[in-house]
Every structure is written in C-alpha cells, then in structure tokens.
mmCIF file with all atom_site columns, C-alpha atoms in Angstrom:
data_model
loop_
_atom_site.group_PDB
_atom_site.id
_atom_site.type_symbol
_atom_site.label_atom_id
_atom_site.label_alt_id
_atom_site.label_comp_id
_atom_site.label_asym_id
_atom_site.label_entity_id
_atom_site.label_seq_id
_atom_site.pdbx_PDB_ins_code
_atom_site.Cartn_x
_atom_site.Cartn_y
_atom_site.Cartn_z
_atom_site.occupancy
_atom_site.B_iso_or_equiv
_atom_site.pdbx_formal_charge
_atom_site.auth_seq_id
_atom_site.auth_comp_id
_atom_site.auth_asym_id
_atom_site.auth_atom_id
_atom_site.pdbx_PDB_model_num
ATOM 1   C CA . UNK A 1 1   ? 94.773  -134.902 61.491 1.00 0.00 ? 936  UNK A CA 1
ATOM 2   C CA . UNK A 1 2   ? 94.866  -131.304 60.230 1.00 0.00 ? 937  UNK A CA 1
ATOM 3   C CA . UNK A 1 3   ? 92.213  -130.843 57.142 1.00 0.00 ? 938  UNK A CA 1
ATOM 4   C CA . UNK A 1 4   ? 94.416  -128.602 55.105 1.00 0.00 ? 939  UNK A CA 1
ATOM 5   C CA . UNK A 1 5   ? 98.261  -129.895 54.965 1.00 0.00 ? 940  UNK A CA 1
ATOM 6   C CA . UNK A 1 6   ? 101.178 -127.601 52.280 1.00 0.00 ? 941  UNK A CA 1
ATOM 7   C CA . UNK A 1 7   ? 101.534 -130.113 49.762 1.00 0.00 ? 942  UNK A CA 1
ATOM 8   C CA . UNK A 1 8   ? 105.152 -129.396 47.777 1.00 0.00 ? 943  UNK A CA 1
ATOM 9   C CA . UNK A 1 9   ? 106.498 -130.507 44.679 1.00 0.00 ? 944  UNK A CA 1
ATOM 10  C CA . UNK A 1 10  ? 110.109 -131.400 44.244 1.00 0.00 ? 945  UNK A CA 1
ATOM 11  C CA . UNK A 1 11  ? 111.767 -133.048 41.457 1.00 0.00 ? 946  UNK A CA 1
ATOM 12  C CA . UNK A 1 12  ? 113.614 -135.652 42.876 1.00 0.00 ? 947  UNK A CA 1
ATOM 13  C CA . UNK A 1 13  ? 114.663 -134.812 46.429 1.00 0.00 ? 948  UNK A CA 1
ATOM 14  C CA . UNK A 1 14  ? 111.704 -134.330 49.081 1.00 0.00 ? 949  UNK A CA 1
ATOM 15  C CA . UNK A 1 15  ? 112.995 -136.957 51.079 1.00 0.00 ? 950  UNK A CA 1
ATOM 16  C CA . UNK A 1 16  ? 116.370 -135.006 51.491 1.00 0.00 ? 951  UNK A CA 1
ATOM 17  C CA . UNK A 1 17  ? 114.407 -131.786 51.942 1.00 0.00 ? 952  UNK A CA 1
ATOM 18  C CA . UNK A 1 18  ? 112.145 -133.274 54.473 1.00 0.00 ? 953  UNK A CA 1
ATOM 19  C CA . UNK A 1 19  ? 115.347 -134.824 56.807 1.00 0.00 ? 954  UNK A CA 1
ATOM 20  C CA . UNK A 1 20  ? 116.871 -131.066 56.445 1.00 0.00 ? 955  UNK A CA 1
ATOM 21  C CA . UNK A 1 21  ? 113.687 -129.065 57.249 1.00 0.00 ? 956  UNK A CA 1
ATOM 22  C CA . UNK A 1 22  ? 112.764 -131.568 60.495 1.00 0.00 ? 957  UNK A CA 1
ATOM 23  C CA . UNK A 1 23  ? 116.854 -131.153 62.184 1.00 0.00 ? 958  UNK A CA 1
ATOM 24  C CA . UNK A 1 24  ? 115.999 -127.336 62.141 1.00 0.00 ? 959  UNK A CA 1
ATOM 25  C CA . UNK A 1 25  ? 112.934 -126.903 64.161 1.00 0.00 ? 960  UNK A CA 1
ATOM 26  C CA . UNK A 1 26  ? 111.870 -128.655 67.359 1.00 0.00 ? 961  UNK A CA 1
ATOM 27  C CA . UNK A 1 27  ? 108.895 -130.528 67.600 1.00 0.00 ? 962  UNK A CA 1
ATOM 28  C CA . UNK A 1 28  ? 109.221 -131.718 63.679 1.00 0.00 ? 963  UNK A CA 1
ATOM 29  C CA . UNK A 1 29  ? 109.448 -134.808 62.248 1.00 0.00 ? 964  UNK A CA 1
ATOM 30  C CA . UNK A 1 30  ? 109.359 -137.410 59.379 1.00 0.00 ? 965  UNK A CA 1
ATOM 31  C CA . UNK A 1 31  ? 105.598 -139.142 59.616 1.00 0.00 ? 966  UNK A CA 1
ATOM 32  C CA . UNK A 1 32  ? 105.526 -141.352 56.741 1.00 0.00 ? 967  UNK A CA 1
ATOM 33  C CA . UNK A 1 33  ? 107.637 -142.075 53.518 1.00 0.00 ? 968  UNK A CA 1
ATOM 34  C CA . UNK A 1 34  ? 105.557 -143.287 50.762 1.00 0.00 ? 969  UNK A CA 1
ATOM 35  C CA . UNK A 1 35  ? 107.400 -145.613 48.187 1.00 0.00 ? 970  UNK A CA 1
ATOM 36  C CA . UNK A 1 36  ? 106.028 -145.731 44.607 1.00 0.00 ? 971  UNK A CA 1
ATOM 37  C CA . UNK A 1 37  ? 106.645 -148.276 41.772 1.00 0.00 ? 972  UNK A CA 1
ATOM 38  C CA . UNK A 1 38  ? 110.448 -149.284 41.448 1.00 0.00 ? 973  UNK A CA 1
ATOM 39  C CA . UNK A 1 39  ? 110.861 -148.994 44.989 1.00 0.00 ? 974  UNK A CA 1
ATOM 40  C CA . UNK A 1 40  ? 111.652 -145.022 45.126 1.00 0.00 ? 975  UNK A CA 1
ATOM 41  C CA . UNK A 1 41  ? 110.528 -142.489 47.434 1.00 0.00 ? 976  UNK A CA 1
ATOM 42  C CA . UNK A 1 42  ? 107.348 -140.678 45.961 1.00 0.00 ? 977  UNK A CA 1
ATOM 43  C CA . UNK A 1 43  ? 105.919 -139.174 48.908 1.00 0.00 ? 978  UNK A CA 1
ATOM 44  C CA . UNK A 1 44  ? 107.244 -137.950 52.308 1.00 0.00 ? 979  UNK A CA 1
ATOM 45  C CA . UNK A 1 45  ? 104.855 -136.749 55.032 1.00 0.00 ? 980  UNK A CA 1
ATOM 46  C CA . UNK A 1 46  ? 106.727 -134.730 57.640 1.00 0.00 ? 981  UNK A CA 1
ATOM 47  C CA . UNK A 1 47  ? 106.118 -132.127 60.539 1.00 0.00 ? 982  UNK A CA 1
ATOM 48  C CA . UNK A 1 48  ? 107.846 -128.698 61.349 1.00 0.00 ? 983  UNK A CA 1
ATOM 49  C CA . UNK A 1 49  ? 106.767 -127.995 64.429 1.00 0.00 ? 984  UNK A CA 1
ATOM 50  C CA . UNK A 1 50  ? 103.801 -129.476 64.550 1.00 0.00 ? 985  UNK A CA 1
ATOM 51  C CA . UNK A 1 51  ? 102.682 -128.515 61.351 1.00 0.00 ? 986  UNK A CA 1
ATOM 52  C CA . UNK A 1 52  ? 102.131 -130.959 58.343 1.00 0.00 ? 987  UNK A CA 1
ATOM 53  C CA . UNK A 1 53  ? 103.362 -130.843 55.090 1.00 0.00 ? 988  UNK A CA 1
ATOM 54  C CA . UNK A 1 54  ? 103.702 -133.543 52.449 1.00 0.00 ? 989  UNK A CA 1
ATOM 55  C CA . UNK A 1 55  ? 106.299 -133.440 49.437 1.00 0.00 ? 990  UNK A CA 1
ATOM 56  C CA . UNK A 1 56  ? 106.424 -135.364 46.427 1.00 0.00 ? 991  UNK A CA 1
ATOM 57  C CA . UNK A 1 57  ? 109.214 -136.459 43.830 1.00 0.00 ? 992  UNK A CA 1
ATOM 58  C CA . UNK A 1 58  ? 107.069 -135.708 41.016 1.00 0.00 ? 993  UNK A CA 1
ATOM 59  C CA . UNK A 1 59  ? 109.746 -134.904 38.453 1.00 0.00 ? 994  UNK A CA 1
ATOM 60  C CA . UNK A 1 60  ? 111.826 -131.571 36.865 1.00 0.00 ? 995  UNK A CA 1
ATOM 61  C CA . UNK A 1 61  ? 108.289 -130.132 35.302 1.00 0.00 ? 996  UNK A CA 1
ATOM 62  C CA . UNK A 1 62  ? 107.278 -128.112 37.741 1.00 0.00 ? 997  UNK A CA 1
ATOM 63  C CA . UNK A 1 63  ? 109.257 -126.149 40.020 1.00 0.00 ? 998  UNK A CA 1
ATOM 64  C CA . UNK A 1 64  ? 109.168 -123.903 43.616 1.00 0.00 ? 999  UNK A CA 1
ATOM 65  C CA . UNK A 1 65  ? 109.128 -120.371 43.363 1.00 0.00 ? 1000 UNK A CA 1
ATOM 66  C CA . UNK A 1 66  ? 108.275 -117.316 45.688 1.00 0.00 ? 1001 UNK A CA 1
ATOM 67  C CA . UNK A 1 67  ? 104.805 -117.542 45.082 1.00 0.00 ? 1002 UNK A CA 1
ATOM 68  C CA . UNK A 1 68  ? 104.327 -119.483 48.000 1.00 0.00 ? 1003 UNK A CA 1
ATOM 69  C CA . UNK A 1 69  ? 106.709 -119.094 50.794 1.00 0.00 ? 1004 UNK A CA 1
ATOM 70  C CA . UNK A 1 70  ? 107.153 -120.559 54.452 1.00 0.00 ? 1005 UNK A CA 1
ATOM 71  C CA . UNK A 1 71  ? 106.866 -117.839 57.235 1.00 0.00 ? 1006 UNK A CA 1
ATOM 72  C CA . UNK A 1 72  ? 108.877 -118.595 60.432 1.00 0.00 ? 1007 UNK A CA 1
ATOM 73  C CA . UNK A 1 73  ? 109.048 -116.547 63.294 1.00 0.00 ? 1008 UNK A CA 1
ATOM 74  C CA . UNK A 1 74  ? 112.511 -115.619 65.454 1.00 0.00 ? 1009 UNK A CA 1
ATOM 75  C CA . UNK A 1 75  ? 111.940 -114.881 68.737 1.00 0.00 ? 1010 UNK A CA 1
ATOM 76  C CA . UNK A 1 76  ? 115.819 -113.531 68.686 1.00 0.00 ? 1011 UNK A CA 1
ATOM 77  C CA . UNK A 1 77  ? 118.283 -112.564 66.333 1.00 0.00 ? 1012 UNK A CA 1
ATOM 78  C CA . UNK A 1 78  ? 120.538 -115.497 66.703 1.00 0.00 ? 1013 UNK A CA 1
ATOM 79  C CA . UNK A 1 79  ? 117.610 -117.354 65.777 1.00 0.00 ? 1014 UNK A CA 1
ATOM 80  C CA . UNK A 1 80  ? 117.712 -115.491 62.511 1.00 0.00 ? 1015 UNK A CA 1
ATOM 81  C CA . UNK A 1 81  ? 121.102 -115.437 61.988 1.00 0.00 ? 1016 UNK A CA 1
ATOM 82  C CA . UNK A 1 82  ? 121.289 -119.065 62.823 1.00 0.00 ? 1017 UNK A CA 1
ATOM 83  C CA . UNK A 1 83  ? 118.501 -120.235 60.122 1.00 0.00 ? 1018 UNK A CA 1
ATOM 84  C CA . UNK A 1 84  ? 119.613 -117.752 57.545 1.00 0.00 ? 1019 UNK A CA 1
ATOM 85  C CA . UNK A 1 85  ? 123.055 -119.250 57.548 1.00 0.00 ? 1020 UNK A CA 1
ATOM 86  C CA . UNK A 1 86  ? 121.879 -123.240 57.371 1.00 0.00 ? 1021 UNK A CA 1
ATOM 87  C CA . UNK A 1 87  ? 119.232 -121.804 54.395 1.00 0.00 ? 1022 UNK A CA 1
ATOM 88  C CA . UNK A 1 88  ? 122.000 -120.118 52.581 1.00 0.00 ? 1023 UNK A CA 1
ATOM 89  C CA . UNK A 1 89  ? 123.976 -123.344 52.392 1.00 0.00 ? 1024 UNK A CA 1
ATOM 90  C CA . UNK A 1 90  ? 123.108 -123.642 48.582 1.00 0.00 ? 1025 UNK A CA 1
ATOM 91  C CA . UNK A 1 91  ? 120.146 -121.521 48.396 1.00 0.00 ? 1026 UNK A CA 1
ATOM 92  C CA . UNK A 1 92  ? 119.792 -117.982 47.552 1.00 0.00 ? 1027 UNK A CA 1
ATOM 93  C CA . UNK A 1 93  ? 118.884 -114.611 49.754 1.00 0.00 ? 1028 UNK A CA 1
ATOM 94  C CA . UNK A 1 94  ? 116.720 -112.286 48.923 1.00 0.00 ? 1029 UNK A CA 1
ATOM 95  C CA . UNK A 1 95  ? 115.152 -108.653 50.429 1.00 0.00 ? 1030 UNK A CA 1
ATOM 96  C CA . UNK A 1 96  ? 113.158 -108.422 53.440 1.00 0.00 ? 1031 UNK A CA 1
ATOM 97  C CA . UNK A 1 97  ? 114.012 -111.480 55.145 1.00 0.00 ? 1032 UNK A CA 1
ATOM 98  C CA . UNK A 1 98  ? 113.359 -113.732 52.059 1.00 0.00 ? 1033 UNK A CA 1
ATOM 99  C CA . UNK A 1 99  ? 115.433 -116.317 50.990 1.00 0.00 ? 1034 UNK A CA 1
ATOM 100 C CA . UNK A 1 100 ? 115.623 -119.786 48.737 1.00 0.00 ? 1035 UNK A CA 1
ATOM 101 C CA . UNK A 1 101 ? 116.977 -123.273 49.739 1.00 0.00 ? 1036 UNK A CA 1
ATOM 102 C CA . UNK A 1 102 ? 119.077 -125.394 47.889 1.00 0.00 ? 1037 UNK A CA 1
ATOM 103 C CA . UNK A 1 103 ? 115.593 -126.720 46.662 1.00 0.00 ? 1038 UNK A CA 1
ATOM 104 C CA . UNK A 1 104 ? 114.262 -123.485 45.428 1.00 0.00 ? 1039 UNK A CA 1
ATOM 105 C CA . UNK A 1 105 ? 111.812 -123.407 48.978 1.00 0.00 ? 1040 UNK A CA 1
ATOM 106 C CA . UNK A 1 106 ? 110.854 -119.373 49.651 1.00 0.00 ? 1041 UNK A CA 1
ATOM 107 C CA . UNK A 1 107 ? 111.216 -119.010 53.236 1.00 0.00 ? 1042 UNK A CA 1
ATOM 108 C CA . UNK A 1 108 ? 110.930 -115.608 55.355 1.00 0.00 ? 1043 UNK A CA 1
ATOM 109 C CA . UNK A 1 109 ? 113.113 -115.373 58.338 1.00 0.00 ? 1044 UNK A CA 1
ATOM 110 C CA . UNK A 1 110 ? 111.377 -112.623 60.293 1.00 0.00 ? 1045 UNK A CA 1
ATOM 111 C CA . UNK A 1 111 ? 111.818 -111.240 63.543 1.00 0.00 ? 1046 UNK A CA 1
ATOM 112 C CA . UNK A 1 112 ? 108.571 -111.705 65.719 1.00 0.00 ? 1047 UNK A CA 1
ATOM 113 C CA . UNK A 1 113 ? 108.796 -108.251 67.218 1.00 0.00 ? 1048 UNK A CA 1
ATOM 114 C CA . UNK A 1 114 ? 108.504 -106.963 62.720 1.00 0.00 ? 1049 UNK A CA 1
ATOM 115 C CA . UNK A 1 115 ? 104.957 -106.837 62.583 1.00 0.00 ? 1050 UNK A CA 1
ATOM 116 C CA . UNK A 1 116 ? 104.661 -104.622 66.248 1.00 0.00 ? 1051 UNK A CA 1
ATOM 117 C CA . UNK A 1 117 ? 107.597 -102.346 64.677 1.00 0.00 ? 1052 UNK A CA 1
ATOM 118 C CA . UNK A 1 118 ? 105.781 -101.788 60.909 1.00 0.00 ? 1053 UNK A CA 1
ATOM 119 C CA . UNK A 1 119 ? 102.554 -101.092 63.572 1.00 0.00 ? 1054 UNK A CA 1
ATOM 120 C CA . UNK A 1 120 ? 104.181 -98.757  65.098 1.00 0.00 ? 1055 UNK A CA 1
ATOM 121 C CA . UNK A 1 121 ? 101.580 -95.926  66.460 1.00 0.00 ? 1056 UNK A CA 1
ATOM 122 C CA . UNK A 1 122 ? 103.649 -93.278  64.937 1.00 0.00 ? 1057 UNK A CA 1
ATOM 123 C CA . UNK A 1 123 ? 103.236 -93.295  61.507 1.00 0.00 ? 1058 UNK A CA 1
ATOM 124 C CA . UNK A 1 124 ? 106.902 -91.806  60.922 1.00 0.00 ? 1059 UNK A CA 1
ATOM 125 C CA . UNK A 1 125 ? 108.262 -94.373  62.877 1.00 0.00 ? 1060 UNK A CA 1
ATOM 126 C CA . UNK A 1 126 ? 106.559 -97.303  60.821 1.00 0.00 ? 1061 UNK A CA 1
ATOM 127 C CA . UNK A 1 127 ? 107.969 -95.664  57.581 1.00 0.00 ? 1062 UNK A CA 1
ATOM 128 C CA . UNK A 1 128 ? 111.441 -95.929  59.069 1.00 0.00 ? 1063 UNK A CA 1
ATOM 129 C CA . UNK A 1 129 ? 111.215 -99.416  59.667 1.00 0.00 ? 1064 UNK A CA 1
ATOM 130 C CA . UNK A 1 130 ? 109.338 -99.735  56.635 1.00 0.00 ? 1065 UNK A CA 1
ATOM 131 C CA . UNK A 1 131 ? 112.576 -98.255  54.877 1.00 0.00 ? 1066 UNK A CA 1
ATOM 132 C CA . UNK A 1 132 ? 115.062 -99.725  56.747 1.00 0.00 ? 1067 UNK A CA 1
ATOM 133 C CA . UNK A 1 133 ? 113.777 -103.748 56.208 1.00 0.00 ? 1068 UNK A CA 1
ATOM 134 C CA . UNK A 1 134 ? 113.335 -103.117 52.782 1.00 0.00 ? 1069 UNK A CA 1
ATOM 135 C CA . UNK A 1 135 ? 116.871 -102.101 52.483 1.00 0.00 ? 1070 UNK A CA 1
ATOM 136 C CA . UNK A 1 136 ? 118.196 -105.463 54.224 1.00 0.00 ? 1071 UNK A CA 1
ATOM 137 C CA . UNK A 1 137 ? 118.159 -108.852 52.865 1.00 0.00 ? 1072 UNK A CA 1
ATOM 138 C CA . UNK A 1 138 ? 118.418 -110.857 56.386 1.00 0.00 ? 1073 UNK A CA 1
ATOM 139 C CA . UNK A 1 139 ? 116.833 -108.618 58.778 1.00 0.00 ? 1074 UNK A CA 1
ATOM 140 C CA . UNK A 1 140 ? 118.782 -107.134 61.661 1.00 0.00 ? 1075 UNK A CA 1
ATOM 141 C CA . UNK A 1 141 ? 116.402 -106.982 64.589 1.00 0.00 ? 1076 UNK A CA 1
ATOM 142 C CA . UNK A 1 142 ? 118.535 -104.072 66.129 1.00 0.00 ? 1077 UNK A CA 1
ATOM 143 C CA . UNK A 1 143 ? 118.399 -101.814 63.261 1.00 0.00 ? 1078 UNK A CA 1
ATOM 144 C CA . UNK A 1 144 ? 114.837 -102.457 62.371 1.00 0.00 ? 1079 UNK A CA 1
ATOM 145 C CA . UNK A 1 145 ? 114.729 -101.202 66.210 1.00 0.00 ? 1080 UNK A CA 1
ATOM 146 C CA . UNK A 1 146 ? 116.745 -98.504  65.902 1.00 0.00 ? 1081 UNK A CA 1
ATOM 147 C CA . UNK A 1 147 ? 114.820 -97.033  63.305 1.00 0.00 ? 1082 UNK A CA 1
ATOM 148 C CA . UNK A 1 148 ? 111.676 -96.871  64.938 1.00 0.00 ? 1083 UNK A CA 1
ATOM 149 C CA . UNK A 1 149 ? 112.892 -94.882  67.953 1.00 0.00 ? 1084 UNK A CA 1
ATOM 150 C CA . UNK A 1 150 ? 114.945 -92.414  65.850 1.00 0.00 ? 1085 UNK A CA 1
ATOM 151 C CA . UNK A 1 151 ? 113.725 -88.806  66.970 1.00 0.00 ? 1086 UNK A CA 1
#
C-alpha cells in the first residue's frame, strides 16, 4: 500500500468519475467502493496506472479547482490529442496544456519531450518554446518543436 494516496472531493459523483478516469489509462482500476448510511456510494478507491487515489461524495460545499491538478505524460501527440478530446467532453480547456473535466478535475496533458524542450541548452531556444506553449491551450508537440530549432 502506498503511504500517501490523492484524496478528492466530489459532490455527488466520484463513483462516475472514478469508472471514467480508470477506461482512460492502462493499468487502472476500481479497488474498493465504500457505501455509507442509506446505502449510497461515499467512497471509491481506484488506480490510474498504478497510482492510488480515493474520492469521496462529500456534498456541493467544497469544490475542485486548479490548485491541485493531475500531471500526465504523452509519449505522442495522438496521445494528447486523444485525452484532450475525451477531457473536453463537458469540461473546460485552458493554456499550457491545462484543462477541467466535467467534474471540475485540473489535469495537464503534456508532451513528455516539454520539459527537455523548456531545457533546452540554448537559452533562446527555451524562450521560444517558452512562448510558443504559453500561446496554446492543448499543446502541439510539433510546434513546441519547431520553435526550438528555429535559427
């Protein structure tokens, strides 16, 4: 068992978010659902890929917000593309790769090759990135590449 596990708050739907999140990533899955007076779900304990999280239906008083966002790294752009599309399905995109589920979940769809591009060892060519990704909302792999070899 992992000591620390992302404990979220939902208002009435964590087992619905918890069946979504798990079909998108392999190695997830639902571990437990909790059941709490009256018979309704209180807690779900589920995996995404191989990581632990628990959400509770603990009513409309507190809600998600970007101060605390899940980080998931593409290997390729249809990987982005592919995520950003199911996330958008009632949620809400932001810049940078940021976006909001139908449940009001921050998650950042990034490239894996981002952090090697903003590293770049030419200073001028991490700016362009820089400036580039912050003008996107989903990130486009190619441009962000693009921009650092630009003479």
């Amino acid at each position: 068992m992992q000591k620390i596990t992302t404990f979220l708050w939902f208002n009435d739907q964590a087992e619905q978010a918890a069946t979504f999140y798990t079909s998108l990533f392999a190695g997830s899955r639902i571990v437990e659902v909790r059941r709490g007076p009256g018979g309704g779900v209180m807690v779900v304990t589920f995996e995404l890929a191989g990581q632990r999280y628990m959400a509770l239906n603990g009513g409309p008083q507190y809600t998600l917000n970007e101060a605390v966002s899940l980080y998931v790294d593409c290997e390729t752009q249809e990987e982005i593309d592919e995520l950003w599309a199911t996330f958008m399905e009632g949620g809400e995109e932001s810049r940078c790769g940021w976006l909001k589920d139908r449940w009001g979940l921050s998650w950042q769809i990034v490239p894996r090759r981002l952090p090697e591009l903003l590293g770049h060892p030419d200073p001028a060519a991490a700016e362009r990135v820089m400036k580039a990704m912050l003008g996107m909302q989903k990130l486009d792999l190619r441009a962000l590449e693009e921009a650092a070899a630009e003479a």
